[in-house]
Short mmCIF file of C-alpha atoms (C1' of nucleotides) in Angstrom, two decimals:
data_model
loop_
_atom_site.label_atom_id
_atom_site.label_comp_id
_atom_site.label_asym_id
_atom_site.label_seq_id
_atom_site.Cartn_x
_atom_site.Cartn_y
_atom_site.Cartn_z
CA MET A 1 93.65 106.79 144.65
CA LEU A 2 92.81 105.44 141.23
CA GLU A 3 92.10 101.84 140.51
CA ALA A 4 90.70 100.94 137.12
CA ARG A 5 90.51 97.41 135.78
CA LEU A 6 90.03 96.95 132.05
CA SER A 7 89.20 93.43 130.99
CA GLN A 8 90.18 94.09 127.40
CA GLY A 9 93.71 95.36 127.83
CA SER A 10 94.28 95.41 124.08
CA LEU A 11 92.00 98.46 123.89
CA LEU A 12 94.50 100.42 125.95
CA LYS A 13 97.32 99.37 123.67
CA LYS A 14 95.42 100.48 120.58
CA ILE A 15 94.49 103.78 122.20
CA VAL A 16 98.07 104.66 123.00
CA GLU A 17 99.19 103.69 119.51
CA ALA A 18 96.48 105.95 118.13
CA ILE A 19 97.67 108.97 120.10
CA LYS A 20 101.39 108.68 120.59
CA ASP A 21 102.40 109.79 117.13
CA LEU A 22 100.48 112.99 117.61
CA VAL A 23 101.22 113.79 121.23
CA GLN A 24 104.41 113.19 123.20
CA ASP A 25 103.30 113.91 126.74
CA ALA A 26 99.82 114.37 128.10
CA ASN A 27 97.82 114.39 131.30
CA PHE A 28 95.37 111.59 131.87
CA ASP A 29 92.63 113.22 133.92
CA CYS A 30 90.93 110.76 136.20
CA ASN A 31 87.75 111.44 138.10
CA ASP A 32 84.54 109.79 139.08
CA ASN A 33 83.27 109.81 135.50
CA GLY A 34 86.24 108.05 134.03
CA ILE A 35 89.55 108.82 132.39
CA SER A 36 89.99 111.55 129.82
CA LEU A 37 92.77 113.26 127.95
CA GLN A 38 92.94 116.36 125.80
CA ALA A 39 96.04 117.41 123.98
CA MET A 40 97.21 119.25 120.93
CA ASP A 41 99.94 117.98 118.69
CA SER A 42 103.33 119.64 118.97
CA ALA A 43 102.61 121.97 116.05
CA HIS A 44 99.33 123.01 117.70
CA VAL A 45 97.39 122.15 114.58
CA ALA A 46 95.37 119.13 115.61
CA LEU A 47 93.60 118.32 118.82
CA CYS A 48 93.00 114.91 120.27
CA SER A 49 90.38 114.10 122.88
CA LEU A 50 90.01 110.76 124.60
CA LEU A 51 87.26 109.60 126.92
CA LEU A 52 87.02 106.28 128.71
CA ARG A 53 83.90 106.14 130.84
CA SER A 54 84.16 104.69 134.33
CA ASP A 55 81.52 102.08 133.58
CA GLY A 56 83.85 100.57 131.00
CA PHE A 57 86.07 99.46 133.86
CA GLU A 58 85.21 96.83 136.43
CA PRO A 59 85.92 97.80 139.09
CA TYR A 60 86.52 101.54 138.77
CA ARG A 61 87.46 103.61 141.74
CA CYS A 62 88.72 107.18 141.80
CA ASP A 63 88.40 108.92 145.17
CA ARG A 64 89.82 112.20 144.12
CA ASN A 65 90.53 113.94 140.84
CA LEU A 66 93.97 113.01 139.56
CA SER A 67 95.97 114.36 136.69
CA LEU A 68 98.56 111.81 135.63
CA GLY A 69 101.29 113.27 133.45
CA ILE A 70 102.49 110.56 131.13
CA ASN A 71 105.01 110.23 128.37
CA LEU A 72 103.10 108.31 125.76
CA ASN A 73 106.14 106.71 124.28
CA SER A 74 107.05 105.22 127.62
CA LEU A 75 103.50 104.07 128.16
CA SER A 76 103.50 102.50 124.73
CA LYS A 77 106.67 100.58 125.50
CA MET A 78 105.19 99.41 128.77
CA LEU A 79 101.97 98.28 127.15
CA LYS A 80 103.96 96.29 124.61
CA CYS A 81 105.01 94.18 127.59
CA SER A 82 101.42 93.10 128.10
CA GLY A 83 99.73 90.39 126.15
CA ASN A 84 96.82 91.20 123.87
CA ASP A 85 94.50 89.06 125.95
CA ASP A 86 95.66 90.46 129.29
CA VAL A 87 93.41 92.12 131.79
CA ILE A 88 95.03 95.42 132.72
CA THR A 89 94.57 97.29 135.99
CA LEU A 90 95.83 100.85 136.34
CA LYS A 91 96.61 102.16 139.81
CA ALA A 92 97.87 105.48 141.11
CA GLU A 93 98.19 106.90 144.61
CA ASP A 94 96.73 110.31 145.33
CA GLU A 95 100.08 111.91 146.01
CA GLY A 96 102.20 109.43 144.12
CA ASP A 97 104.60 110.05 141.28
CA LYS A 98 104.00 106.80 139.50
CA LEU A 99 101.39 104.85 137.60
CA THR A 100 101.21 101.14 138.28
CA MET A 101 100.02 98.76 135.61
CA LEU A 102 99.03 95.26 136.54
CA CYS A 103 98.70 92.68 133.79
CA GLU A 104 96.90 89.43 134.39
CA SER A 105 97.20 86.96 131.59
CA THR A 106 93.83 85.34 131.12
CA ALA A 107 95.37 81.92 131.58
CA GLN A 108 96.15 83.37 135.02
CA ASP A 109 99.47 81.68 135.24
CA ARG A 110 101.20 84.99 134.82
CA LEU A 111 100.96 88.24 136.72
CA SER A 112 103.14 91.17 135.75
CA GLU A 113 103.41 94.59 137.28
CA TYR A 114 104.94 97.67 135.72
CA GLU A 115 105.53 101.11 137.11
CA LEU A 116 105.74 104.25 135.04
CA LYS A 117 107.16 107.47 136.45
CA LEU A 118 104.78 110.36 136.15
CA MET A 119 105.71 113.80 134.90
CA ASP A 120 104.49 117.32 135.55
CA ILE A 121 102.90 118.56 132.40
CA ASP A 122 101.47 122.03 131.89
CA SER A 123 97.97 121.46 130.72
CA GLU A 124 96.60 124.47 129.00
CA HIS A 125 92.97 123.63 129.37
CA LEU A 126 91.41 123.24 126.01
CA GLY A 127 87.86 124.37 125.70
CA ILE A 128 86.30 122.03 123.21
CA PRO A 129 82.93 123.35 122.12
CA ASP A 130 80.14 120.80 121.91
CA GLN A 131 78.90 121.81 118.53
CA GLU A 132 76.52 120.64 115.87
CA PHE A 133 77.88 119.95 112.42
CA ASP A 134 76.28 120.52 109.04
CA CYS A 135 77.31 117.10 107.85
CA THR A 136 78.06 113.76 109.43
CA VAL A 137 79.53 110.92 107.38
CA LYS A 138 79.78 107.49 108.87
CA MET A 139 81.95 105.04 106.99
CA SER A 140 84.24 102.07 107.31
CA SER A 141 87.37 103.11 109.19
CA SER A 142 89.57 100.85 107.11
CA GLU A 143 88.20 102.33 103.92
CA PHE A 144 88.83 105.81 105.27
CA ALA A 145 92.40 104.79 106.11
CA ARG A 146 92.83 103.38 102.63
CA ILE A 147 91.56 106.52 100.91
CA VAL A 148 93.73 108.79 103.02
CA ARG A 149 96.78 106.67 102.34
CA ASP A 150 96.09 106.50 98.60
CA LEU A 151 95.53 110.19 98.14
CA ALA A 152 98.62 111.03 100.19
CA SER A 153 100.68 109.81 97.25
CA ILE A 154 99.13 112.49 95.07
CA ASN A 155 99.22 115.61 97.19
CA GLU A 156 99.53 116.89 100.73
CA SER A 157 95.91 117.77 101.17
CA VAL A 158 92.54 116.32 100.32
CA THR A 159 89.30 118.06 99.58
CA ILE A 160 86.33 116.33 101.12
CA SER A 161 82.95 117.33 99.81
CA ALA A 162 79.64 115.84 100.75
CA THR A 163 76.14 116.12 99.41
CA LYS A 164 73.26 113.80 99.96
CA GLU A 165 74.43 111.99 96.82
CA GLY A 166 77.67 110.93 98.38
CA VAL A 167 80.99 111.96 99.80
CA ARG A 168 83.91 112.70 97.53
CA PHE A 169 87.60 112.74 98.37
CA GLN A 170 89.81 114.58 95.90
CA ALA A 171 93.48 115.37 95.58
CA ALA A 172 95.41 116.92 92.73
CA GLY A 173 99.14 117.25 92.36
CA GLU A 174 102.06 117.33 89.97
CA MET A 175 101.58 113.93 88.49
CA GLY A 176 97.82 114.00 88.20
CA LYS A 177 94.73 113.79 90.32
CA GLY A 178 92.50 111.36 92.08
CA SER A 179 88.89 111.36 93.12
CA ILE A 180 86.99 108.78 95.14
CA LEU A 181 83.24 108.85 95.45
CA LEU A 182 81.39 106.87 98.08
CA LYS A 183 77.68 106.56 97.72
CA PRO A 184 75.62 106.29 100.86
CA ASN A 185 73.89 102.99 101.55
CA GLY A 186 72.65 103.09 105.11
CA SER A 187 71.62 105.31 107.96
CA VAL A 188 74.05 107.20 110.18
CA ASP A 189 72.26 105.86 113.20
CA SER A 190 72.30 102.23 112.18
CA ASN A 191 75.14 100.09 113.35
CA ALA A 192 75.66 98.47 109.98
CA GLY A 193 79.38 97.73 110.01
CA GLN A 194 79.84 98.13 106.29
CA GLY A 195 78.80 100.89 103.97
CA THR A 196 78.67 104.63 104.11
CA SER A 197 75.95 106.85 105.45
CA ILE A 198 75.54 110.59 105.30
CA ARG A 199 73.40 112.97 107.31
CA LEU A 200 73.56 116.60 106.32
CA SER A 201 71.73 119.86 106.59
CA GLU A 202 74.08 121.67 104.19
CA PRO A 203 76.47 120.44 101.51
CA VAL A 204 80.01 120.92 102.79
CA MET A 205 83.51 121.13 101.36
CA VAL A 206 86.74 121.27 103.32
CA SER A 207 90.40 120.84 102.53
CA LEU A 208 92.48 118.90 105.06
CA SER A 209 96.06 117.87 105.60
CA LEU A 210 96.56 114.25 104.60
CA LYS A 211 99.54 113.95 106.91
CA TYR A 212 97.33 114.60 109.90
CA LEU A 213 94.50 112.45 108.62
CA ASN A 214 96.96 109.64 108.17
CA ASN A 215 97.96 110.11 111.78
CA PHE A 216 94.35 109.92 112.86
CA THR A 217 93.78 106.65 111.07
CA LYS A 218 96.12 105.00 113.53
CA ALA A 219 92.91 104.74 115.55
CA ALA A 220 91.22 102.59 112.92
CA PRO A 221 92.01 99.31 114.74
CA LEU A 222 89.77 100.52 117.56
CA SER A 223 86.60 100.65 115.55
CA GLU A 224 85.02 99.30 112.38
CA THR A 225 83.55 102.69 111.63
CA VAL A 226 84.59 106.32 111.78
CA THR A 227 82.44 109.42 111.70
CA LEU A 228 83.50 112.58 109.92
CA ASN A 229 81.73 115.66 111.25
CA ILE A 230 82.08 118.61 108.95
CA THR A 231 80.97 122.22 108.81
CA ASN A 232 82.57 124.58 106.33
CA ASP A 233 85.39 126.70 107.74
CA VAL A 234 85.42 125.18 111.21
CA PRO A 235 87.61 122.33 112.43
CA VAL A 236 86.35 118.91 111.45
CA LEU A 237 85.72 116.32 114.14
CA ILE A 238 86.76 112.77 113.36
CA GLU A 239 85.60 110.22 115.87
CA PHE A 240 86.45 106.59 116.49
CA ALA A 241 84.54 104.65 119.10
CA VAL A 242 86.62 102.84 121.72
CA GLY A 243 84.66 99.64 122.09
CA GLU A 244 81.55 100.43 124.11
CA ILE A 245 83.40 102.47 126.66
CA GLY A 246 84.32 105.77 125.06
CA TYR A 247 85.87 107.48 122.07
CA ILE A 248 88.87 109.12 120.53
CA ARG A 249 88.09 112.39 118.80
CA TYR A 250 90.42 114.31 116.56
CA PHE A 251 89.89 117.91 115.56
CA LEU A 252 91.63 119.39 112.56
CA ALA A 253 91.27 122.87 111.14
CA PRO A 254 90.64 122.99 107.40
CA LYS A 255 93.20 124.56 105.10
CA ILE A 256 92.37 128.08 104.10
CA ASN A 257 93.06 127.73 100.39
CA GLU A 258 90.29 125.41 99.54
CA GLU A 259 89.99 124.17 96.02
CA GLU A 260 86.85 125.52 94.57
CA MET B 1 89.92 108.51 71.72
CA LEU B 2 90.91 105.45 73.69
CA GLU B 3 88.59 103.56 75.97
CA ALA B 4 89.70 100.22 77.28
CA ARG B 5 88.01 98.37 80.11
CA LEU B 6 89.91 95.61 81.84
CA SER B 7 87.81 93.48 84.14
CA GLN B 8 90.87 92.17 85.94
CA GLY B 9 92.54 95.40 87.02
CA SER B 10 95.15 93.55 89.01
CA LEU B 11 96.76 92.50 85.72
CA LEU B 12 97.56 96.12 84.98
CA LYS B 13 99.09 96.56 88.42
CA LYS B 14 101.30 93.53 87.94
CA ILE B 15 102.35 94.65 84.47
CA VAL B 16 103.50 98.03 85.68
CA GLU B 17 105.36 96.49 88.62
CA ALA B 18 107.06 94.18 86.14
CA ILE B 19 108.31 97.04 83.97
CA LYS B 20 108.87 100.04 86.17
CA ASP B 21 112.15 98.93 87.67
CA LEU B 22 113.58 98.59 84.19
CA VAL B 23 112.06 101.58 82.43
CA GLN B 24 111.29 105.03 83.82
CA ASP B 25 109.22 106.54 81.05
CA ALA B 26 107.67 104.89 78.06
CA ASN B 27 105.07 105.36 75.36
CA PHE B 28 102.01 103.17 75.45
CA ASP B 29 101.06 102.81 71.80
CA CYS B 30 97.36 102.31 71.34
CA ASN B 31 95.72 101.29 68.12
CA ASP B 32 93.01 99.07 66.84
CA ASN B 33 94.94 95.92 67.69
CA GLY B 34 95.48 96.81 71.32
CA ILE B 35 98.04 98.45 73.53
CA SER B 36 101.75 97.90 73.19
CA LEU B 37 104.97 99.25 74.60
CA GLN B 38 108.60 98.86 73.67
CA ALA B 39 111.42 100.30 75.69
CA MET B 40 115.02 99.76 76.60
CA ASP B 41 116.32 100.10 80.11
CA SER B 42 118.28 103.24 80.93
CA ALA B 43 121.61 101.47 80.35
CA HIS B 44 120.38 100.29 76.93
CA VAL B 45 121.20 96.71 77.80
CA ALA B 46 117.81 95.08 78.05
CA LEU B 47 114.67 95.54 76.02
CA CYS B 48 111.13 95.13 77.20
CA SER B 49 108.14 94.59 74.95
CA LEU B 50 104.56 94.51 76.12
CA LEU B 51 101.46 93.59 74.17
CA LEU B 52 97.86 93.68 75.36
CA ARG B 53 95.48 92.62 72.62
CA SER B 54 92.31 94.58 72.13
CA ASP B 55 90.17 91.48 72.63
CA GLY B 56 91.42 91.27 76.22
CA PHE B 57 89.41 94.41 76.97
CA GLU B 58 85.64 94.69 77.02
CA PRO B 59 84.85 97.09 75.57
CA TYR B 60 87.89 98.26 73.61
CA ARG B 61 87.75 101.31 71.45
CA CYS B 62 90.61 103.20 69.84
CA ASP B 63 89.59 105.42 66.94
CA ARG B 64 92.99 106.71 66.14
CA ASN B 65 96.55 105.65 66.91
CA LEU B 66 97.69 107.20 70.15
CA SER B 67 101.05 107.26 71.80
CA LEU B 68 100.66 107.91 75.51
CA GLY B 69 103.89 108.99 77.18
CA ILE B 70 103.79 107.79 80.75
CA ASN B 71 106.05 107.92 83.75
CA LEU B 72 105.80 104.40 85.06
CA ASN B 73 106.48 105.40 88.63
CA SER B 74 103.52 107.75 88.60
CA LEU B 75 101.36 105.13 86.96
CA SER B 76 102.42 102.64 89.61
CA LYS B 77 101.41 105.05 92.36
CA MET B 78 98.03 105.58 90.75
CA LEU B 79 97.44 101.88 90.34
CA LYS B 80 98.29 101.35 93.99
CA CYS B 81 95.18 103.42 94.67
CA SER B 82 93.03 100.80 92.99
CA GLY B 83 91.86 97.65 94.68
CA ASN B 84 93.03 94.29 93.44
CA ASP B 85 89.48 93.33 92.54
CA ASP B 86 88.68 96.58 90.78
CA VAL B 87 87.59 96.81 87.20
CA ILE B 88 89.82 99.40 85.53
CA THR B 89 88.92 101.51 82.53
CA LEU B 90 91.59 103.56 80.76
CA LYS B 91 90.55 106.59 78.77
CA ALA B 92 92.45 109.16 76.76
CA GLU B 93 91.32 111.89 74.41
CA ASP B 94 92.88 112.11 70.95
CA GLU B 95 94.54 115.42 71.62
CA GLY B 96 94.58 115.22 75.38
CA ASP B 97 97.51 115.46 77.72
CA LYS B 98 96.17 113.09 80.33
CA LEU B 99 95.24 109.49 80.89
CA THR B 100 92.12 108.84 82.92
CA MET B 101 91.80 105.71 84.99
CA LEU B 102 88.41 104.72 86.29
CA CYS B 103 88.26 102.15 89.07
CA GLU B 104 85.01 100.41 89.93
CA SER B 105 85.14 98.41 93.09
CA THR B 106 83.25 95.21 92.62
CA ALA B 107 81.04 96.04 95.57
CA GLN B 108 80.11 99.02 93.37
CA ASP B 109 79.56 101.47 96.18
CA ARG B 110 82.89 103.02 95.41
CA LEU B 111 83.94 104.73 92.23
CA SER B 112 87.35 106.34 91.91
CA GLU B 113 88.81 108.28 89.08
CA TYR B 114 92.44 109.15 88.63
CA GLU B 115 94.13 111.33 86.08
CA LEU B 116 97.72 111.00 85.08
CA LYS B 117 99.53 113.72 83.21
CA LEU B 118 101.08 112.52 79.98
CA MET B 119 104.60 113.31 78.84
CA ASP B 120 106.34 113.71 75.51
CA ILE B 121 108.79 110.88 75.18
CA ASP B 122 111.18 110.37 72.28
CA SER B 123 110.53 106.88 71.11
CA GLU B 124 113.41 105.58 69.11
CA HIS B 125 111.56 102.88 67.29
CA LEU B 126 113.00 99.55 68.19
CA GLY B 127 113.01 96.99 65.46
CA ILE B 128 112.46 93.71 67.17
CA PRO B 129 113.17 90.86 64.79
CA ASP B 130 110.72 88.04 64.84
CA GLN B 131 113.26 85.29 65.03
CA GLU B 132 113.46 81.56 65.56
CA PHE B 133 115.53 80.27 68.47
CA ASP B 134 117.63 77.13 68.69
CA CYS B 135 116.17 76.31 72.07
CA THR B 136 112.97 77.04 73.94
CA VAL B 137 112.64 76.15 77.62
CA LYS B 138 109.26 76.39 79.27
CA MET B 139 109.29 76.25 83.04
CA SER B 140 107.59 77.42 86.19
CA SER B 141 108.01 81.18 86.55
CA SER B 142 108.28 80.99 90.33
CA GLU B 143 110.98 78.35 90.03
CA PHE B 144 112.83 80.53 87.57
CA ALA B 145 112.57 83.47 89.98
CA ARG B 146 113.83 81.32 92.81
CA ILE B 147 116.83 80.07 90.83
CA VAL B 148 117.78 83.55 89.68
CA ARG B 149 117.51 84.92 93.22
CA ASP B 150 119.52 82.07 94.70
CA LEU B 151 122.33 82.26 92.18
CA ALA B 152 122.53 86.04 92.49
CA SER B 153 124.07 85.54 95.91
CA ILE B 154 126.92 83.60 94.32
CA ASN B 155 127.91 85.68 91.35
CA GLU B 156 126.75 88.42 89.02
CA SER B 157 126.06 86.19 86.08
CA VAL B 158 124.58 82.80 85.39
CA THR B 159 125.40 80.36 82.66
CA ILE B 160 122.36 78.68 81.24
CA SER B 161 122.98 75.60 79.15
CA ALA B 162 120.38 73.37 77.65
CA THR B 163 120.45 70.01 75.96
CA LYS B 164 117.59 67.65 75.41
CA GLU B 165 118.61 66.10 78.75
CA GLY B 166 117.74 69.21 80.67
CA VAL B 167 118.53 72.83 81.38
CA ARG B 168 121.32 73.79 83.76
CA PHE B 169 121.81 77.08 85.62
CA GLN B 170 125.32 77.61 86.93
CA ALA B 171 127.07 80.36 88.83
CA ALA B 172 130.53 80.37 90.36
CA GLY B 173 132.05 83.04 92.56
CA GLU B 174 134.42 83.77 95.40
CA MET B 175 132.59 81.79 97.97
CA GLY B 176 131.82 78.77 95.87
CA LYS B 177 129.51 77.72 93.11
CA GLY B 178 126.01 76.56 92.45
CA SER B 179 124.40 74.50 89.75
CA ILE B 180 120.75 73.66 89.24
CA LEU B 181 119.62 71.07 86.74
CA LEU B 182 116.01 70.83 85.63
CA LYS B 183 115.00 67.72 83.71
CA PRO B 184 112.21 68.04 81.17
CA ASN B 185 108.92 66.35 81.90
CA GLY B 186 106.44 67.61 79.39
CA SER B 187 105.98 69.19 76.02
CA VAL B 188 106.63 72.86 75.31
CA ASP B 189 103.28 73.05 73.58
CA SER B 190 101.25 71.52 76.37
CA ASN B 191 99.72 73.82 78.90
CA ALA B 192 100.83 71.75 81.85
CA GLY B 193 101.30 74.37 84.54
CA GLN B 194 104.02 72.54 86.37
CA GLY B 195 107.21 71.03 85.15
CA THR B 196 109.86 71.93 82.64
CA SER B 197 109.87 71.27 78.94
CA ILE B 198 112.56 71.80 76.35
CA ARG B 199 112.45 72.03 72.60
CA LEU B 200 115.75 72.43 70.84
CA SER B 201 117.44 72.06 67.50
CA GLU B 202 120.91 72.77 68.91
CA PRO B 203 122.36 72.59 72.42
CA VAL B 204 122.90 76.14 73.65
CA MET B 205 124.92 77.89 76.33
CA VAL B 206 124.69 81.56 77.28
CA SER B 207 125.89 83.68 80.16
CA LEU B 208 123.48 86.31 81.43
CA SER B 209 123.43 89.11 84.00
CA LEU B 210 121.56 87.98 87.12
CA LYS B 211 120.76 91.55 88.00
CA TYR B 212 118.71 91.89 84.85
CA LEU B 213 117.16 88.46 85.15
CA ASN B 214 116.09 89.36 88.66
CA ASN B 215 114.44 92.43 87.23
CA PHE B 216 112.61 90.34 84.68
CA THR B 217 111.23 88.01 87.31
CA LYS B 218 109.12 90.88 88.63
CA ALA B 219 106.76 89.64 85.92
CA ALA B 220 106.43 86.21 87.51
CA PRO B 221 103.15 87.07 89.28
CA LEU B 222 101.59 87.46 85.84
CA SER B 223 102.05 83.91 84.74
CA GLU B 224 102.62 80.42 86.09
CA THR B 225 105.13 79.72 83.37
CA VAL B 226 107.95 81.48 81.59
CA THR B 227 109.64 80.62 78.34
CA LEU B 228 113.34 81.10 77.79
CA ASN B 229 114.23 81.37 74.12
CA ILE B 230 117.92 80.92 73.48
CA THR B 231 120.30 80.91 70.57
CA ASN B 232 124.03 81.14 71.17
CA ASP B 233 125.46 84.65 70.86
CA VAL B 234 122.18 86.43 70.23
CA PRO B 235 119.96 88.11 72.80
CA VAL B 236 117.74 85.72 74.71
CA LEU B 237 114.00 86.28 74.74
CA ILE B 238 112.23 85.69 78.04
CA GLU B 239 108.46 85.72 77.82
CA PHE B 240 105.71 85.83 80.39
CA ALA B 241 102.11 85.53 79.31
CA VAL B 242 99.74 88.25 80.55
CA GLY B 243 96.63 86.21 81.30
CA GLU B 244 95.05 85.33 77.99
CA ILE B 245 95.42 88.80 76.62
CA GLY B 246 99.04 89.31 75.76
CA TYR B 247 102.62 89.05 76.93
CA ILE B 248 105.65 90.75 78.37
CA ARG B 249 108.88 89.92 76.56
CA TYR B 250 112.33 90.76 77.77
CA PHE B 251 115.42 90.65 75.57
CA LEU B 252 118.87 90.46 77.06
CA ALA B 253 122.21 90.16 75.28
CA PRO B 254 124.46 87.39 76.60
CA LYS B 255 127.76 88.27 78.20
CA ILE B 256 130.70 87.89 75.89
CA ASN B 257 133.00 86.06 78.31
CA GLU B 258 131.02 82.93 78.64
CA GLU B 259 132.22 80.37 81.09
CA GLU B 260 133.34 77.38 79.13
"C1'" DC C 1 120.21 107.43 104.78
"C1'" DT C 2 119.64 103.84 107.75
"C1'" DT C 3 116.96 101.07 110.69
"C1'" DG C 4 112.90 98.99 112.58
"C1'" DT C 5 108.20 97.78 111.90
"C1'" DT C 6 104.24 96.40 109.58
"C1'" DC C 7 101.79 94.43 105.86
"C1'" DG C 8 101.07 91.18 102.48
"C1'" DA C 9 102.52 86.80 99.91
"C1'" DC C 10 103.71 82.05 99.94
"C1'" DG D 1 103.60 80.08 110.11
"C1'" DT D 2 107.47 81.95 107.79
"C1'" DC D 3 109.38 84.99 104.64
"C1'" DG D 4 110.18 89.07 101.96
"C1'" DA D 5 108.97 93.70 100.54
"C1'" DA D 6 107.18 98.10 101.31
"C1'" DC D 7 106.67 101.84 104.57
"C1'" DA D 8 107.52 104.85 108.20
"C1'" DA D 9 110.41 106.68 111.91
"C1'" DG D 10 114.90 108.22 113.85
#
DNA sequence: CTTGTTCGAC
DNA sequence: GTCGAACAAG
């Protein structure tokens, strides 16, 4: 059986909000290492990968590998029934067909329990290569969200180009064009909340769908910063940390007709 | 060429929001004195006149008179891409077909540049007489907005009448009627932010469309105060100051069937 | 096109 | 904290 107690239940709420617009149904794979999820969006364009390490839960117990098929919309509705300060415990029997969610309000005068029916979901296993990228940009997640939203009013795609001088976001459409340049002012490895940092071995330039990027920025409430990992002509990896306990990663293939 | 740097970019955002619901496309006329715009609404009922004096910009440069045809909806979208604290610089070449907007975020680690395609717009030149009015009411712009919004739920038009005793806004409709009386407590010439002041040579009474007045009050964020300039049977002039650098004026013809 | 939700303003 | 407006989803 699975039993995983998360003291910061709001993390779970934010995670589901960050995924549910991209993926309808997905398997939460639970094992000794933690809980993970991989899924593609319905158009099979973007890929989303979630990891919550076991040591982020206290306690965490998972005797046997479980694959919990969950409708994310239902889970989202259920999580809306929990308070932001609640401690949430997830439980599932080995052969059960339901996920149990226990919410303890921190004031401890309230204990709620919800059950979600599980589904059978075909999980094409997605081999996600663990690759190196030519360029890694670390920046404020809210600023990234702002840029993506702004440029979406100009065109459907954005060209992101990075050199050691900075990272530039450009879009051009019917009514005109827009270009935002962020200059680096920190190290990728530092935890400085503000500012932009760039590490690169090669200058890169990719063109990406703003609709998908906008979807990805639903994860911005999870983390102050986001990292953009870019190599020309391969899918970009956009990662948001989930507190100290894991991450959400999005992969998106660049558009073929890049602006040059 | 034109180059005009406005340290308070938010003014430009508010100006465009104050005009765009009334006018789709308009020419921004740039010359040595500054930037101005005159346009009628699509129904040719109301007239809007904007002036931004050159000394409100630093620097301001305009070698040659330019008429920049702009779709205000597009301009609004572009301006939404700028931060409220940004410094905005407008640039246009003498023979160019685009307006360039440069946004410097005050933190200065972010520089964005937007280009807006210009249009050819027939500008019927609008002779706006520089007239004296029988009555000038100066009042809080937010209070004016509130009154206009409230009365709009009662009827389509409002009767404004002013004597030296005060200014009265009245509407009567199916469900009942409303009347708001503001008593003067200051001088029109003083800069007292609060309160209402009236200067008149003749008592006046006009009936005006609340739909249009509601449109005009989009300019309220620009200025604490508004002046209503009224003479019976001629278009009223409603003026909002744009910071220290200019104004937006709206002209609206009174309805013929005044309530008596 | 309508509704619900979220964000920002007062 | 309440309200309204803009935005996104069905």
